[in-house]
Short mmCIF file of C-alpha atoms and ligand atoms in Angstrom, two decimals:
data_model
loop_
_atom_site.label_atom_id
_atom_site.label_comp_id
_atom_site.label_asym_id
_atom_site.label_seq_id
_atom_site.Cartn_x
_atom_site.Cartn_y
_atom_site.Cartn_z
CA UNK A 98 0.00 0.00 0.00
CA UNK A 99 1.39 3.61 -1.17
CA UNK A 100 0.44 7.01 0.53
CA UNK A 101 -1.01 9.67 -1.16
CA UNK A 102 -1.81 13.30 -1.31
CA UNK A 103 -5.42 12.45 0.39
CA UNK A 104 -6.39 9.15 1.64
CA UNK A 105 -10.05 8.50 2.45
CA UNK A 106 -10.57 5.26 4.67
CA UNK A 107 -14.29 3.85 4.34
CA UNK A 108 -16.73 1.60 5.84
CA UNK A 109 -17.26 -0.83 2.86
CA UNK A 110 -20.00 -3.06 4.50
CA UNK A 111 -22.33 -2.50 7.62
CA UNK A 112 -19.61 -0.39 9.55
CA UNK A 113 -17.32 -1.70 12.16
CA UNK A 114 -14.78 -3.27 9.50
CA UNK A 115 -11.89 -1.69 11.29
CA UNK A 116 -11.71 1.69 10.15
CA UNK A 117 -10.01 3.03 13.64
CA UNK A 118 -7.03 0.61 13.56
CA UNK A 119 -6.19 1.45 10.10
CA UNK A 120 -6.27 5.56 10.35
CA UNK A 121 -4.37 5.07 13.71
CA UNK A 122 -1.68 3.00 11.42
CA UNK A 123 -1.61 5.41 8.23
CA UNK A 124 -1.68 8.33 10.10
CA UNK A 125 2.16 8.06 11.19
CA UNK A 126 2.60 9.11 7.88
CA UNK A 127 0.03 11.63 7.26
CA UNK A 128 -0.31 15.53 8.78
CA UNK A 129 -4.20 16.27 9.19
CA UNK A 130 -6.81 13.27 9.58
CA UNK A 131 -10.16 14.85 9.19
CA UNK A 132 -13.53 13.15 9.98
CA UNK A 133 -16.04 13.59 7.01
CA UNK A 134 -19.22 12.10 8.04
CA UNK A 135 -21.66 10.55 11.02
CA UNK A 136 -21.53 11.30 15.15
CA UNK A 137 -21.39 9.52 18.48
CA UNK A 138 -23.16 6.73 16.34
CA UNK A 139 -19.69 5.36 15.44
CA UNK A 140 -17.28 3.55 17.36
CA UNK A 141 -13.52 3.40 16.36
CA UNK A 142 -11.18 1.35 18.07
CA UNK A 143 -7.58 0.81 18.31
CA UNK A 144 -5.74 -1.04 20.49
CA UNK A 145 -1.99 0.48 21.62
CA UNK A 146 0.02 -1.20 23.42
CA UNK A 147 1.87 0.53 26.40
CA UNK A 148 5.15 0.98 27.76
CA UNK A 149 4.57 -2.54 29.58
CA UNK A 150 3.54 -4.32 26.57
CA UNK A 151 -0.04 -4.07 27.57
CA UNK A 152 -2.98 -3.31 25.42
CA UNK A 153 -4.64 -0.75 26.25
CA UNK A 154 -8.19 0.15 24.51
CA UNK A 155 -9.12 3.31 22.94
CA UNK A 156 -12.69 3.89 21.37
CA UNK A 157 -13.11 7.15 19.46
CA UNK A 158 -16.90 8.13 18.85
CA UNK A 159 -16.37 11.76 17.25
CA UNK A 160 -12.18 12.87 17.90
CA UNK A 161 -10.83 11.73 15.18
CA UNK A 162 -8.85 8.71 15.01
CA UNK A 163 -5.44 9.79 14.29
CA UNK A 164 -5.12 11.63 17.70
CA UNK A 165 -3.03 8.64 19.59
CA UNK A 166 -0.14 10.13 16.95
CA UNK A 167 0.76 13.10 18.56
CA UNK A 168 1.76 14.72 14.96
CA UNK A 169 -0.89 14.74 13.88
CA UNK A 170 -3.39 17.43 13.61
CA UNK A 171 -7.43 16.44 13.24
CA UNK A 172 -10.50 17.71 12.19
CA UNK A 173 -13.47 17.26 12.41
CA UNK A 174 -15.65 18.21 9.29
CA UNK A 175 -18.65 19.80 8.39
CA UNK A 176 -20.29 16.92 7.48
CA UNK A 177 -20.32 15.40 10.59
CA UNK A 178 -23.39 15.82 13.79
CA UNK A 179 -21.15 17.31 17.12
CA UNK A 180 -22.25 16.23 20.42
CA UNK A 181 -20.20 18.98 21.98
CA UNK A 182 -20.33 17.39 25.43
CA UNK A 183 -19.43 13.68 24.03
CA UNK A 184 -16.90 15.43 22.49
CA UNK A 185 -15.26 17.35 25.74
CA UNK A 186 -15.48 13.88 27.29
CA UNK A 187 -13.23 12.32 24.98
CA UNK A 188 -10.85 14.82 24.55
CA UNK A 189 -10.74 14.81 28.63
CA UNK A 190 -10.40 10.94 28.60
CA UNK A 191 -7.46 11.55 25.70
CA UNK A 192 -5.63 13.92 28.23
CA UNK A 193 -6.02 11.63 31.67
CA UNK A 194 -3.68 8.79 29.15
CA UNK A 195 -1.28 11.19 28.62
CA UNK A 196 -2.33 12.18 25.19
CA UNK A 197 -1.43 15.90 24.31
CA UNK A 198 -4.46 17.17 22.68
CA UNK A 199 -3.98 21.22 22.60
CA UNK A 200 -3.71 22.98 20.07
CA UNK A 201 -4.35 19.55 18.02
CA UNK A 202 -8.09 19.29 17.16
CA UNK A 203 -9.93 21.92 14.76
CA UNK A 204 -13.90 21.76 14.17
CA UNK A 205 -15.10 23.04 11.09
CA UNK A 206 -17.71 26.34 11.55
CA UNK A 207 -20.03 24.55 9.33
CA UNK A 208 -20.18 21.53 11.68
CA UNK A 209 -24.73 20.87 12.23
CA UNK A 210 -24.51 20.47 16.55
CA UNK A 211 -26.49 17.33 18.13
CA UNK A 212 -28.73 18.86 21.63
CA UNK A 213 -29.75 16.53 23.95
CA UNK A 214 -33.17 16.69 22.44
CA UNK A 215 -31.96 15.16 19.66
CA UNK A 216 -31.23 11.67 21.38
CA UNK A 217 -34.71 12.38 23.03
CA UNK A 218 -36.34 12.82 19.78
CA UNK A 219 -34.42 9.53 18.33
CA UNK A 220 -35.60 7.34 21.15
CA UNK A 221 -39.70 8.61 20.53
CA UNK A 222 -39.40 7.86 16.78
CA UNK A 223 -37.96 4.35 17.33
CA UNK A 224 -40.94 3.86 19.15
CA UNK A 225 -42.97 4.84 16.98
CA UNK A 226 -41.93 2.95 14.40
CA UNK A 227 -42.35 -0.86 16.61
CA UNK A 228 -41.46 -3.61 14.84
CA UNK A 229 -40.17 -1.62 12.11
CA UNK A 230 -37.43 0.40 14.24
CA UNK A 231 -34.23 0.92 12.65
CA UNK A 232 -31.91 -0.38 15.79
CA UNK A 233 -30.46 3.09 16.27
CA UNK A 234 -27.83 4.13 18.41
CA UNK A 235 -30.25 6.25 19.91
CA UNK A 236 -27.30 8.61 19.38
CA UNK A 237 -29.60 11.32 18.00
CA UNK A 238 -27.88 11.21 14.30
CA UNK A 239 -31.27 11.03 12.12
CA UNK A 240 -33.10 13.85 14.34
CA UNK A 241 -29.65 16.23 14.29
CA UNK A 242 -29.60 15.28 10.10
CA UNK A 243 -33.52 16.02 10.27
CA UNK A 244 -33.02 19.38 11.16
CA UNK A 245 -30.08 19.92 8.83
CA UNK A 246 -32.29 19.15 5.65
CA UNK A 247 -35.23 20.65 7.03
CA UNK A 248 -33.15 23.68 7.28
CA UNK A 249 -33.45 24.69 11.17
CA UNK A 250 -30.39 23.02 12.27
CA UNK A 251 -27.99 24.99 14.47
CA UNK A 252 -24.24 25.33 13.35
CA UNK A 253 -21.00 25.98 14.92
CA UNK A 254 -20.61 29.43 13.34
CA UNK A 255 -24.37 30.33 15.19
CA UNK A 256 -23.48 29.12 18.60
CA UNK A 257 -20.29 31.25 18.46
CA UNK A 258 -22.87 34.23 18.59
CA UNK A 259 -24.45 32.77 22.35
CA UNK A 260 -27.23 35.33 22.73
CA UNK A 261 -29.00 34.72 18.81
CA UNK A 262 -28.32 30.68 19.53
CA UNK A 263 -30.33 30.99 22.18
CA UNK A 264 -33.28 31.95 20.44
CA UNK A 265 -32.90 29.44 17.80
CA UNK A 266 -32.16 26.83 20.02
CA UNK A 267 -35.55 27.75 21.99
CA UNK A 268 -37.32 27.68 19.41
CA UNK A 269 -35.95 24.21 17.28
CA UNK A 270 -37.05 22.97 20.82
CA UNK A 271 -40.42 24.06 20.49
CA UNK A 272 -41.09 23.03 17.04
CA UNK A 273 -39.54 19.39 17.99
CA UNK A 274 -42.19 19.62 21.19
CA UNK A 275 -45.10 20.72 18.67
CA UNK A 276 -43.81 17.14 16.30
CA UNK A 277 -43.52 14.85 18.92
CA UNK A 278 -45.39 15.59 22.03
CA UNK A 279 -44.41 17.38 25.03
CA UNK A 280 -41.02 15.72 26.84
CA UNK A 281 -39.09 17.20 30.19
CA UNK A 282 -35.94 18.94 29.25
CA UNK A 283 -33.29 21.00 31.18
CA UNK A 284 -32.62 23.39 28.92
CA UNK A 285 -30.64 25.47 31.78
CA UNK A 286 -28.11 22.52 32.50
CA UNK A 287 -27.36 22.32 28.56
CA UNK A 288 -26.88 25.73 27.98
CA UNK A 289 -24.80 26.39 30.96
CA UNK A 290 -22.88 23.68 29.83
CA UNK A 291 -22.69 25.08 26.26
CA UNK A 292 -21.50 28.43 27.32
CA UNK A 293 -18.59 27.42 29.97
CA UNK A 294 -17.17 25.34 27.23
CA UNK A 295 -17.25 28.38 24.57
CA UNK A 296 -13.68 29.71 25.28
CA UNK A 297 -12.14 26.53 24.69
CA UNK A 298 -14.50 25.30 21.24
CA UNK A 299 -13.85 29.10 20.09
CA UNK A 300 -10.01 28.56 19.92
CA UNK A 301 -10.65 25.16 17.70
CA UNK A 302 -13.05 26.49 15.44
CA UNK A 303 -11.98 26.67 11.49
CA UNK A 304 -13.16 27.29 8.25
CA UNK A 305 -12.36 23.41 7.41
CA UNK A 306 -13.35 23.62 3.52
CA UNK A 307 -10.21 26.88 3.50
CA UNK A 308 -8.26 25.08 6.25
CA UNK A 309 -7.74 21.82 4.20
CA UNK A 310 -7.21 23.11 0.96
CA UNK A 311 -4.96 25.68 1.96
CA UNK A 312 -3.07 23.10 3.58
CA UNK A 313 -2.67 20.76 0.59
CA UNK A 314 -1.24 23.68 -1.59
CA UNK A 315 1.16 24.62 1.69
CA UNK A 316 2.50 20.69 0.27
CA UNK A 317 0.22 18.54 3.53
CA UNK A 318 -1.04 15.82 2.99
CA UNK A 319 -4.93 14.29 4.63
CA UNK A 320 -6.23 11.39 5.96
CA UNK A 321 -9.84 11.30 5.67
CA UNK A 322 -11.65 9.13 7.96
CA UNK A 323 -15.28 7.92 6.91
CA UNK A 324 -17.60 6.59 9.61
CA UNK A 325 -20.39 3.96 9.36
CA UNK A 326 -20.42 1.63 6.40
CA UNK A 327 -21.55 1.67 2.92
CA UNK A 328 -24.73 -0.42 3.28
CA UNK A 329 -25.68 1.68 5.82
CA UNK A 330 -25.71 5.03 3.38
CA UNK A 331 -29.07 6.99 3.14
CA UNK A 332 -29.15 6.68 -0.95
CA UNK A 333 -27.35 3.75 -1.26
CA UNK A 334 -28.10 1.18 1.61
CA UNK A 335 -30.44 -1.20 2.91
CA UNK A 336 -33.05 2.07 3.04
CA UNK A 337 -34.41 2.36 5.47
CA UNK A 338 -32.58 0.35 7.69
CA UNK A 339 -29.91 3.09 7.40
CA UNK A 340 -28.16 6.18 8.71
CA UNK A 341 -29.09 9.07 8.24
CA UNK A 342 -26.01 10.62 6.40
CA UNK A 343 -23.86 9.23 3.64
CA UNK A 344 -20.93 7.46 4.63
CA UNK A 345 -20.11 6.80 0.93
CA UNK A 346 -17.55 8.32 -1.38
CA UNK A 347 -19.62 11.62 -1.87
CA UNK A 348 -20.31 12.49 1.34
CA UNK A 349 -16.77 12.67 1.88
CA UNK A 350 -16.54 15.50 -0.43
CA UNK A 351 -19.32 17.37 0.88
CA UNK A 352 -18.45 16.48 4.71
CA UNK A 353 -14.63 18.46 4.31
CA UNK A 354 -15.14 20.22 1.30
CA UNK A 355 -12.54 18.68 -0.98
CA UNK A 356 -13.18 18.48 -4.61
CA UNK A 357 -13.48 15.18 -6.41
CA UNK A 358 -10.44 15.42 -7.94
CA UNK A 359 -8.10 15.79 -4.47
CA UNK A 360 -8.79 12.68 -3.80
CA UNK A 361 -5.81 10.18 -4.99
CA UNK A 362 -6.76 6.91 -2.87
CA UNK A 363 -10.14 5.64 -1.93
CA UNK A 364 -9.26 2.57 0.71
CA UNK A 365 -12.69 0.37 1.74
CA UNK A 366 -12.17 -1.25 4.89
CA UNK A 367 -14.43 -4.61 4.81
CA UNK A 368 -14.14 -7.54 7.09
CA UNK A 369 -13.44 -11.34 5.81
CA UNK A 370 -16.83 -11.94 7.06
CA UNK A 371 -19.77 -9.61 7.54
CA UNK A 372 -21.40 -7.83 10.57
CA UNK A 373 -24.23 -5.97 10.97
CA UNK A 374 -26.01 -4.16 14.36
CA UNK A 375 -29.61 -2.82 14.13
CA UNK A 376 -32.05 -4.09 12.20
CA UNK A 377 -32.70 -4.25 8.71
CA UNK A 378 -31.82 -7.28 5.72
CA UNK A 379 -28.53 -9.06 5.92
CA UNK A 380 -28.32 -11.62 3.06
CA UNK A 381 -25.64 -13.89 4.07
CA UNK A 382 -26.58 -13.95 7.98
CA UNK A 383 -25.77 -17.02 10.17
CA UNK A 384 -27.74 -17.34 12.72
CA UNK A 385 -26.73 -21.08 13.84
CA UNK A 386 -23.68 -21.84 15.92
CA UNK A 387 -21.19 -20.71 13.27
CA UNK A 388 -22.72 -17.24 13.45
CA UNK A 389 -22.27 -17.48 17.28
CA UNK A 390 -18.70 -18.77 16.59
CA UNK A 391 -17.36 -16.12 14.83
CA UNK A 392 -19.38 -14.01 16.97
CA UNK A 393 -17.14 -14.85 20.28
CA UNK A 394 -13.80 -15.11 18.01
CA UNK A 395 -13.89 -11.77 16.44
CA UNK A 396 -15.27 -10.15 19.66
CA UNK A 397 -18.37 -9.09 18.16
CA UNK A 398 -19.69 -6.67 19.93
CA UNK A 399 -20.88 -3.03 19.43
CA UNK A 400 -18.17 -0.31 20.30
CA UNK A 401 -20.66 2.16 21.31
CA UNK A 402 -23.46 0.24 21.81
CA UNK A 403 -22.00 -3.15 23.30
CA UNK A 404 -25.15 -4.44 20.88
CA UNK A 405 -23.84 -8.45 20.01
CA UNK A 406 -23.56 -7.88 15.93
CA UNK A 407 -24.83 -10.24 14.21
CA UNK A 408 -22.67 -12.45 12.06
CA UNK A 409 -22.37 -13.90 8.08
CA UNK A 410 -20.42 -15.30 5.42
CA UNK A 411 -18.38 -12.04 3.33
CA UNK A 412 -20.72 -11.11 0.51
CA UNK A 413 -19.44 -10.39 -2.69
CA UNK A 414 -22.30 -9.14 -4.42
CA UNK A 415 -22.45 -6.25 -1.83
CA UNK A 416 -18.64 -6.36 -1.81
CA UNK A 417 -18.58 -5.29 -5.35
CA UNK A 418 -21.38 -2.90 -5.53
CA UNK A 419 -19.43 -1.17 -2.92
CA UNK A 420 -16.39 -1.39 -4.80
CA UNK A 421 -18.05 0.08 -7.12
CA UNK A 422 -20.46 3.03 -6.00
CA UNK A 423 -17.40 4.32 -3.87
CA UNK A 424 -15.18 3.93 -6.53
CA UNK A 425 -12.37 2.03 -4.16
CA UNK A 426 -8.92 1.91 -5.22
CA UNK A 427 -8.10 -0.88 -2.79
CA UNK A 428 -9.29 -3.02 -0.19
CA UNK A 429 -7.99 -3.88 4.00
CA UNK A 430 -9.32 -7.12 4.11
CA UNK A 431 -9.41 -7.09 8.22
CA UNK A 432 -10.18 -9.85 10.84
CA UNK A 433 -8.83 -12.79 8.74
CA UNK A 434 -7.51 -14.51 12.01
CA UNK A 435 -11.01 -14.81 12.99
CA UNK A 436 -11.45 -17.33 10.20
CA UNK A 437 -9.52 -19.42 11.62
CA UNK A 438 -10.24 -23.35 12.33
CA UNK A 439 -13.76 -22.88 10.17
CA UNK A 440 -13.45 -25.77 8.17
CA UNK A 441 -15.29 -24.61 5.19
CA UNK A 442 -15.79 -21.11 4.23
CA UNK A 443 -18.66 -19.83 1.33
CA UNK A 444 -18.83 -16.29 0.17
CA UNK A 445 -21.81 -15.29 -1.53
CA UNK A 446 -21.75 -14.35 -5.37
CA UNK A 447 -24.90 -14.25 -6.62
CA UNK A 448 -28.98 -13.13 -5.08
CA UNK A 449 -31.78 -14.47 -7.19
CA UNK A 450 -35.04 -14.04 -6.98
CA UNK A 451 -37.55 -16.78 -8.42
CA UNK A 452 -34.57 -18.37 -9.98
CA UNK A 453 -33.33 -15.43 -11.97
CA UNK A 454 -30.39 -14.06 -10.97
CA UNK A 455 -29.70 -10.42 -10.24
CA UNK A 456 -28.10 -7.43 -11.35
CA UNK A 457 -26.22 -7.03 -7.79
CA UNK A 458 -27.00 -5.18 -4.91
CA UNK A 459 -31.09 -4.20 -5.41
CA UNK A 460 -32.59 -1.29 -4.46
CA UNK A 461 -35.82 -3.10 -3.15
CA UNK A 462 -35.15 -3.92 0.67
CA UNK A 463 -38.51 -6.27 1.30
CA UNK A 464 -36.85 -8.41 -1.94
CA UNK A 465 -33.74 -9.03 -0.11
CA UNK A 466 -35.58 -10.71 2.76
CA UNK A 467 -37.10 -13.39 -0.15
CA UNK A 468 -33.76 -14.01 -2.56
CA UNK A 469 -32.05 -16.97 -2.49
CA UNK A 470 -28.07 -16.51 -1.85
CA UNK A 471 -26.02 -18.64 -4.46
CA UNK A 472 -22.20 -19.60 -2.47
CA UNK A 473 -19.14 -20.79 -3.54
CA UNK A 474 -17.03 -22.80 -0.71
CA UNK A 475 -13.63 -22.62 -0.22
CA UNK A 476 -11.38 -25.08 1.92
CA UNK A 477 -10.36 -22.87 5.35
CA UNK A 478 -7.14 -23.45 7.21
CA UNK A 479 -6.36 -24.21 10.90
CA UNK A 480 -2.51 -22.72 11.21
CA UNK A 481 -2.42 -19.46 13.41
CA UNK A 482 -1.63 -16.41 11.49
CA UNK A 483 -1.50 -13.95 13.88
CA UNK A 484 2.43 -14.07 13.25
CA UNK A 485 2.43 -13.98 9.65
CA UNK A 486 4.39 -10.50 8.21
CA UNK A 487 3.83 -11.05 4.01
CA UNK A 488 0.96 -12.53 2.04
CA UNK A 489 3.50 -15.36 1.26
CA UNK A 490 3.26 -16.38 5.17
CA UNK A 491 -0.44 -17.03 4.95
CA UNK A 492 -1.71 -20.71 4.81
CA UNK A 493 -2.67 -21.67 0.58
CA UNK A 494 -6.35 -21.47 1.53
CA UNK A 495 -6.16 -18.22 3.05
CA UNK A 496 -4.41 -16.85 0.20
CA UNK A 497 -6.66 -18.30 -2.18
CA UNK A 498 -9.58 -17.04 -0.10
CA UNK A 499 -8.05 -13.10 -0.30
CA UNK A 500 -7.49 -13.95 -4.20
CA UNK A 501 -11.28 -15.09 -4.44
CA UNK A 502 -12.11 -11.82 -2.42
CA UNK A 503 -10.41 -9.39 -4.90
CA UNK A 504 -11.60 -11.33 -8.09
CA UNK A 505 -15.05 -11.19 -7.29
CA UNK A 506 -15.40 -7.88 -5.45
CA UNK A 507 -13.27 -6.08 -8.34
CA UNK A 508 -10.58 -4.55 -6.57
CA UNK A 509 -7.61 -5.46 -5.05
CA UNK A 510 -6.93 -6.25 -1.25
CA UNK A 511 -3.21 -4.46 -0.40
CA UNK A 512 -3.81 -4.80 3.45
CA UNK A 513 -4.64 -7.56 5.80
CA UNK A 514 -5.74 -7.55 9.41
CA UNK A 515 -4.86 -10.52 11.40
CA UNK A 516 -5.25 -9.28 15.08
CA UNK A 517 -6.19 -6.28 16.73
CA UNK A 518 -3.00 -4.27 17.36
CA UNK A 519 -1.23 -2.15 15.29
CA UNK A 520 1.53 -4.52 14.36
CA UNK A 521 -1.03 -6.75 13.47
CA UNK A 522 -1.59 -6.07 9.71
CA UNK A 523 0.37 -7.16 6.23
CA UNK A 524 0.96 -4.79 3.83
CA UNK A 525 1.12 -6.38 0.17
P1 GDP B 764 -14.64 0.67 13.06
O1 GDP B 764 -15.90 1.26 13.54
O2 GDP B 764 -14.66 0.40 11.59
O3 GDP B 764 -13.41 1.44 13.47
O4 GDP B 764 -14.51 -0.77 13.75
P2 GDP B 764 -14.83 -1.11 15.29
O5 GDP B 764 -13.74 -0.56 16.13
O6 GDP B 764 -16.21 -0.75 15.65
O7 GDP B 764 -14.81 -2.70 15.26
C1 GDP B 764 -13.73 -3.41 14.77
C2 GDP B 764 -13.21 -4.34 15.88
O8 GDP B 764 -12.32 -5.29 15.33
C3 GDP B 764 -12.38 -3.60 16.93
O9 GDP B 764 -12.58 -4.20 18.17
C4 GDP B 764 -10.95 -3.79 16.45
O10 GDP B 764 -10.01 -3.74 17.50
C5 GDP B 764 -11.02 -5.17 15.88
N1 GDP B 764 -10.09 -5.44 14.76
C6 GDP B 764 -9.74 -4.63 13.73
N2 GDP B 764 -8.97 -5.28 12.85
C7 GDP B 764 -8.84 -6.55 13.33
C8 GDP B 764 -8.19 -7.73 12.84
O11 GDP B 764 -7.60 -7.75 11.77
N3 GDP B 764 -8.31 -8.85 13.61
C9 GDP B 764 -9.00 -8.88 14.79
N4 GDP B 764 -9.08 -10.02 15.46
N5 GDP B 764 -9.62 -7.79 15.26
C10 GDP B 764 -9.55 -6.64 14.54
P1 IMO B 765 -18.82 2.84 12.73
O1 IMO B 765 -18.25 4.16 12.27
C1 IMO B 765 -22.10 -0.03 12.85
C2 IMO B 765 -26.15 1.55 12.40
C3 IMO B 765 -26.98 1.41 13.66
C4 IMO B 765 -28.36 1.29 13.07
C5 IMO B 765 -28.30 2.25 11.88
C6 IMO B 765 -28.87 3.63 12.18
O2 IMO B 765 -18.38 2.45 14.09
O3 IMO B 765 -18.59 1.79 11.71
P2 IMO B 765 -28.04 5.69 13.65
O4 IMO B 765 -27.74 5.76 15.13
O5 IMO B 765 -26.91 6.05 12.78
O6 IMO B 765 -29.30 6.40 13.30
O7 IMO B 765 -28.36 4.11 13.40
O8 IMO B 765 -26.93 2.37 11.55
N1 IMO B 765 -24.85 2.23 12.59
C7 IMO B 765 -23.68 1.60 12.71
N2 IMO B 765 -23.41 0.27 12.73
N3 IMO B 765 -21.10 0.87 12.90
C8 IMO B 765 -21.36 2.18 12.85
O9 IMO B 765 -20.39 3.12 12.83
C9 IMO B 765 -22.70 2.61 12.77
N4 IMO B 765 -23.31 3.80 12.70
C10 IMO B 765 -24.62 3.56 12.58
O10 IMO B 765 -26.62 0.27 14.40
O11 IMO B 765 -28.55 0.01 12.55
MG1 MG B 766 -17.41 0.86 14.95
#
């Protein structure tokens, strides 16, 4: 794998592939790692190991992943929904390890900001949807998005004027009370909160879209971090068991304001296997022992949910329509090692519906609940390969698994994750 100019990392599946550990690796080598897209809905983990030789866990929900590299400098875009306070908490988590964080993290002035009402809001609608909820994070992302594309959200560049915020803030609050039914709300607590934390967001506030361009012509080079997964997009996932932003290749552009044409790599992150939390279709499911299985093995559990995720065979028919609506330049194949001892493997590579095969990925979500998924099996391998540094240390069967991977997902895998820790990953 080369660096570039701009790197975006993205969630090629149902989120969760592994995005954290693989900014936290690149982003030795890069100068800014800005966040494009999503909130406190995603969960980014990376495991460093300390001065002992202990792992110790780091989950990043909105700070951008690159800040455990202290040369780094991150942002966090326009695109994405700030939780202020989630935010503070991090930062003061960040600083209790020892990790220098001033003067290190910028916020874009465009940035839409998440109220508590928003999580208050998410929880009603869930219920009123029943059996049809989404499986939220409860995180308030759709209701902050809501109010973005409805046009009453509240920026970063209005709360820097406290006294007009106020009003608008008052009266979003209304309006949401008038939609959904009166609910209790300290307004007082949150906007004392707000304003004792104003000197400090003032002196990270940015225009992002000026700061990042300005700094690729000064000759610095970006990491862009996606959030969420591609199946999970609002136009081009399992709608509308979805987010409610788009954690594909466009919202990138939109969520730091980097023309098309910056971008020289487009890296999907997508597991050997598939995951999924929250509801909604999920073609090549297991929901036996083997689902249970890799379940335990991969440790699969929701980083900001602690939700168990449920478990499948890799698809290849999403694979490739991901491949293909983000336009990825390469693949990290991660979690490999979690394969490990299953005696035979199958990857999906067709759907069909009343016999006939289709297209790829359709738009239809009830049809995905009644297709039948056509396999392929592969032989798996039982040797550990947590110690394995090339692609010519892997077992045959792995290697001809990855080699399956790339030939039916269109696109080439250049990194492979075969443990949690940094150190734990082959570069091709
Ligand atoms: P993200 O949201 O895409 O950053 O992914 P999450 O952090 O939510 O979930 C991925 C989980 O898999 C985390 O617990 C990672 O530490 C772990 N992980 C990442 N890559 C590998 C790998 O190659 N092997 C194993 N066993 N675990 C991995
Ligand atoms: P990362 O960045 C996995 C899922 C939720 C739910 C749906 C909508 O860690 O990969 P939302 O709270 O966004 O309205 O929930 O989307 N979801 C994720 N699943 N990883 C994520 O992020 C996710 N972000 C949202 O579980 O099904
Ligand atoms: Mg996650």
């Amino acid at each position: 794998m080369s660096n570039s100019k701009v790197a975006v990392i993205l969630g090629a599946q149902w989120g969760d592939e592994g995005k954290g550990k693989l900014i936290d690796i690149l982003s030795e080598k890069y100068k800014i790692v800005a966040r494009a897209t999503g909130g406190a809905n995603a969960g980014h983990t990376i495991y460093l190991k300390d001065q002992n030789g202990e792992r110790k866990k780091y989950v990043f929900h909105l700070v951008p992943s690159g800040m455990l590299n202290e040369n780094c400098v991150c942002l966090l875009g326009n695109g994405v929904a700030l939780h202020i306070p989630t935010f503070f908490q991090e930062l003061k988590l960040l600083r209790e390890n020892g990790i220098k964080t001033e003067g290190r993290v910028l916020i874009s002035d465009r940035i839409h900001l998440l109220f508590e009402y928003h999580k208050i809001v998410d929880g009603i609608q869930e219920d009123m949807k029943g059996d049809k909820k989404v499986g939220t994070t409860k995180r308030g992302i759709g209701p902050c998005y809501t109010d973005k594309v409805r046009r009453n959200g509240i920026r970063m560049c209005d709360l820097l004027e406290f006294e007009t915020f106020k009003d608008t803030y008052h009266e979003n609050l209304k309006m949401l009370k008038s939609l959904y039914g009166d609910f209790e709300y300290d307004t007082e607590k949150e906007l004392a909160e707000l304003e004792s934390l104003l000197p400090e967001i003032k002196k990270m506030v940015v225009d992002g879209a000026y700061y990042l361009n300005d700094a690729l012509e000064n000759g610095d080079n970006i990491l862009v971090e996606g959030a969420n997964g591609a199946l999970l997009d609002i136009d081009h996932g399992t709608y509308p068991y979805v987010t409610s932003s788009s954690p594909t290749i466009g919202g990138i552009c939109t969520g730091i304001g980097l023309g098309a044409n910056k971008l020289t790599q487009v890296i999907g992150i997508m597991k050997a296997y598939c995951t999924r939390v929250g509801s909604g279709p999920f073609p090549t499911e297991l929901t036996n022992e083997l689902g249970d299985q890799i379940r335990e093995q991969g440790g699969e559990y929701g980083s900001t949910t602690g939700r168990p995720r449920r478990c499948g065979w890799y698809d290849a028919v999403a694979g490739a329509y991901s491949v293909m609506i983000n336009g990825l330049t390469e693949l990290n194949l991660t979690k490999l090692d979690v394969l490990t001892g299953v005696e035979n493997l199958k990857i999906a590579t067709a759907y069909k519906l009343n016999g006939e095969k289709l297209r790829g990925f359709p738009a239809n979500t009830k049809l995905l609940d009644k297709i039948e998924v056509e396999y392929i099996e592969l032989p798996g391998w039982t040797e550990d390969i947590s110690k394995a540094k090339t692609f010519e240390d892997l077992p045959e069967n792995a290697k001809k698994y990855i080699e399956t991977i790339e030939k039916l997902s269109n696109c080439k895998v250049t990194s492979i994750g075969i443990g949690p820790a940094r150190d734990e990953m082959i570069f091709r």
